[in-house]
Amino acid sequence: MKTLIHLIILFFIGLLSAQESFIIKDATVFDGEKVIPKTSILVENGVISKVANSIDKKTTIVDGTGKFLMPAMTNCHVHAWGIPILQQAANAGVLNLLDMHGVEPYQGMMKSYKDSTNYARFFVAGYAATAPDGHGTQYGFPVPTLTKPEDAVKFIADRIKAGVDHIKIIVEPWKPTLSHETVKAIIDEGHKNKKKVVAHVSKMNDGYQVLNNNADGLVHIWRDLAMPENQLQQLAKEKEFFVIPTLLVSIEAQKQRTKKSPEEIATITAFLKKEVKRLYDAGIPILAGTDPPNLNINYGTDLYKELILISEAGIPNEEVLKGATSYPADKFELGKIGYLKEGYIADILLLSKNPIEDIKHIDTIESIWKSGQKVATKK
Ligand SMILES: [Zn+2]
């Protein structure tokens, strides 16, 4: 009897793993790095086990003829409180959300959905570093604050204890803000603890200083002045960093919060795009993030709008897609995601139209797989 039960169990396990194996055949593939025409991908047990011209294996075939495959996307700047958010993101092909300041006790619960098919993974900064009464303290939940460089050790130790994935610092002079000395101490302490450290800035000079102090990235682009070319070139040469420009939220803020004329908004939009293009030309990776729920931006499809804006800035579409796939995986060290390559987790988007030909095609996603499992999308 026992043997029979074992056999039945083995049969069902066999069935399950058989379902987990499939080939997507003859698609155009953006693998996170480059475009490969007419290629097939074999997925086994949630992992991409082969990418090749032709794959000889008896398993389920998904016809990819005329279709486009790319890695699932990451939104590099969100604030999230609640499980439905993770579903909204996954439903749009955004399988990873990078939190940039939130309520730590909530975040562990949200992170625990990382292996659930219909939910995005959640990577967190925990509480952002800010000054007493500084930006980030006004959202109705208590946050720890820092006043001097010596506070950095305890601040980072507490974040590590809370299980954060990266560190976020706020430099925002419209309220009391951290000194650059304190910011530098936080960056150094974060690095000592092997964490990536990113910063919120709104002024060019603050951006320049935090990058000079070795921040790994900025989570907004400055909105006041163009960075002088010699400073930009110096940073590009001496430092390694990325920028998440959050164009959509910056432009929406102009539209929704100020009484600026359409002409003034067009001027600011052009300025922001030009700075993004200058960063790209200097060799700086541009990553995609939208800062929801600010200005009613959603956690899913609004990321497409950010990609369109980055493309309009003059960034080649392949590079735009990297900014939502392989770059976040590399820069934030998220593990084996962000690429459609052998050995990587099978987080795959199947699109009916090619977004490298026109970035607006990013909204033609037909199927989404997370770890080789089909995400149940509702249209
Ligand atoms: Zn934010």
JSON list of N, CA and C and ligand atoms in Angstrom, two decimals, residues 77-79 99-101 135 139 168 170 200 219-220 246 249 290-294, ligand 1:
[
{"chain": "A", "resi": 77, "resn": "HIS", "atom": "N", "xyz": [12.13, 52.34, -8.40]},
{"chain": "A", "resi": 77, "resn": "HIS", "atom": "CA", "xyz": [11.81, 53.34, -7.37]},
{"chain": "A", "resi": 77, "resn": "HIS", "atom": "C", "xyz": [10.31, 53.28, -7.08]},
{"chain": "A", "resi": 78, "resn": "VAL", "atom": "N", "xyz": [9.97, 52.64, -5.98]},
{"chain": "A", "resi": 78, "resn": "VAL", "atom": "CA", "xyz": [8.56, 52.60, -5.55]},
{"chain": "A", "resi": 78, "resn": "VAL", "atom": "C", "xyz": [8.48, 52.79, -4.04]},
{"chain": "A", "resi": 79, "resn": "HIS", "atom": "N", "xyz": [7.26, 53.07, -3.59]},
{"chain": "A", "resi": 79, "resn": "HIS", "atom": "CA", "xyz": [6.91, 53.02, -2.17]},
{"chain": "A", "resi": 79, "resn": "HIS", "atom": "C", "xyz": [5.64, 52.19, -2.11]},
{"chain": "A", "resi": 99, "resn": "ASP", "atom": "N", "xyz": [11.78, 49.09, -3.36]},
{"chain": "A", "resi": 99, "resn": "ASP", "atom": "CA", "xyz": [11.27, 50.10, -2.43]},
{"chain": "A", "resi": 99, "resn": "ASP", "atom": "C", "xyz": [12.37, 51.10, -2.10]},
{"chain": "A", "resi": 100, "resn": "MET", "atom": "N", "xyz": [11.98, 52.37, -1.92]},
{"chain": "A", "resi": 100, "resn": "MET", "atom": "CA", "xyz": [12.95, 53.41, -1.61]},
{"chain": "A", "resi": 100, "resn": "MET", "atom": "C", "xyz": [12.57, 54.23, -0.38]},
{"chain": "A", "resi": 101, "resn": "HIS", "atom": "N", "xyz": [11.88, 53.62, 0.55]},
{"chain": "A", "resi": 101, "resn": "HIS", "atom": "CA", "xyz": [11.52, 54.23, 1.84]},
{"chain": "A", "resi": 101, "resn": "HIS", "atom": "C", "xyz": [10.13, 53.73, 2.20]},
{"chain": "A", "resi": 135, "resn": "HIS", "atom": "N", "xyz": [12.51, 65.63, 4.82]},
{"chain": "A", "resi": 135, "resn": "HIS", "atom": "CA", "xyz": [11.68, 64.95, 3.84]},
{"chain": "A", "resi": 135, "resn": "HIS", "atom": "C", "xyz": [11.69, 63.45, 4.16]},
{"chain": "A", "resi": 139, "resn": "TYR", "atom": "N", "xyz": [5.00, 61.39, 6.37]},
{"chain": "A", "resi": 139, "resn": "TYR", "atom": "CA", "xyz": [4.00, 60.48, 5.80]},
{"chain": "A", "resi": 139, "resn": "TYR", "atom": "C", "xyz": [3.16, 59.74, 6.84]},
{"chain": "A", "resi": 168, "resn": "LYS", "atom": "N", "xyz": [18.85, 53.80, 1.37]},
{"chain": "A", "resi": 168, "resn": "LYS", "atom": "CA", "xyz": [18.42, 55.02, 0.67]},
{"chain": "A", "resi": 168, "resn": "LYS", "atom": "C", "xyz": [18.63, 56.22, 1.58]},
{"chain": "A", "resi": 170, "resn": "ILE", "atom": "N", "xyz": [18.09, 60.53, 1.91]},
{"chain": "A", "resi": 170, "resn": "ILE", "atom": "CA", "xyz": [17.34, 61.67, 1.37]},
{"chain": "A", "resi": 170, "resn": "ILE", "atom": "C", "xyz": [18.13, 62.96, 1.60]},
{"chain": "A", "resi": 200, "resn": "HIS", "atom": "N", "xyz": [18.27, 60.26, -2.82]},
{"chain": "A", "resi": 200, "resn": "HIS", "atom": "CA", "xyz": [17.28, 61.18, -3.38]},
{"chain": "A", "resi": 200, "resn": "HIS", "atom": "C", "xyz": [17.92, 62.56, -3.39]},
{"chain": "A", "resi": 219, "resn": "VAL", "atom": "N", "xyz": [18.21, 58.33, -7.15]},
{"chain": "A", "resi": 219, "resn": "VAL", "atom": "CA", "xyz": [16.87, 57.81, -7.43]},
{"chain": "A", "resi": 219, "resn": "VAL", "atom": "C", "xyz": [15.95, 58.85, -8.06]},
{"chain": "A", "resi": 220, "resn": "HIS", "atom": "N", "xyz": [16.47, 60.04, -8.32]},
{"chain": "A", "resi": 220, "resn": "HIS", "atom": "CA", "xyz": [15.81, 61.07, -9.14]},
{"chain": "A", "resi": 220, "resn": "HIS", "atom": "C", "xyz": [16.94, 61.78, -9.88]},
{"chain": "A", "resi": 246, "resn": "THR", "atom": "N", "xyz": [13.48, 59.00, -12.92]},
{"chain": "A", "resi": 246, "resn": "THR", "atom": "CA", "xyz": [12.05, 59.19, -12.61]},
{"chain": "A", "resi": 246, "resn": "THR", "atom": "C", "xyz": [11.45, 60.39, -13.35]},
{"chain": "A", "resi": 249, "resn": "VAL", "atom": "N", "xyz": [7.38, 60.99, -12.88]},
{"chain": "A", "resi": 249, "resn": "VAL", "atom": "CA", "xyz": [6.89, 61.64, -11.66]},
{"chain": "A", "resi": 249, "resn": "VAL", "atom": "C", "xyz": [7.33, 63.10, -11.61]},
{"chain": "A", "resi": 290, "resn": "THR", "atom": "N", "xyz": [9.51, 54.82, -11.24]},
{"chain": "A", "resi": 290, "resn": "THR", "atom": "CA", "xyz": [8.40, 55.78, -11.41]},
{"chain": "A", "resi": 290, "resn": "THR", "atom": "C", "xyz": [7.94, 56.44, -10.11]},
{"chain": "A", "resi": 291, "resn": "ASP", "atom": "N", "xyz": [8.40, 55.93, -8.93]},
{"chain": "A", "resi": 291, "resn": "ASP", "atom": "CA", "xyz": [8.05, 56.57, -7.66]},
{"chain": "A", "resi": 291, "resn": "ASP", "atom": "C", "xyz": [6.56, 56.52, -7.29]},
{"chain": "A", "resi": 292, "resn": "PRO", "atom": "N", "xyz": [5.83, 55.43, -7.63]},
{"chain": "A", "resi": 292, "resn": "PRO", "atom": "CA", "xyz": [4.45, 55.34, -7.16]},
{"chain": "A", "resi": 292, "resn": "PRO", "atom": "C", "xyz": [4.41, 55.17, -5.64]},
{"chain": "A", "resi": 293, "resn": "PRO", "atom": "N", "xyz": [3.35, 55.51, -4.90]},
{"chain": "A", "resi": 293, "resn": "PRO", "atom": "CA", "xyz": [2.08, 56.01, -5.45]},
{"chain": "A", "resi": 293, "resn": "PRO", "atom": "C", "xyz": [2.06, 57.52, -5.64]},
{"chain": "A", "resi": 294, "resn": "ASN", "atom": "N", "xyz": [3.21, 58.19, -5.62]},
{"chain": "A", "resi": 294, "resn": "ASN", "atom": "CA", "xyz": [3.20, 59.64, -5.80]},
{"chain": "A", "resi": 294, "resn": "ASN", "atom": "C", "xyz": [2.45, 60.01, -7.08]},
{"chain": "B", "resi": 1, "resn": "ZN", "atom": "ZN", "xyz": [10.35, 58.14, -3.82]}
]
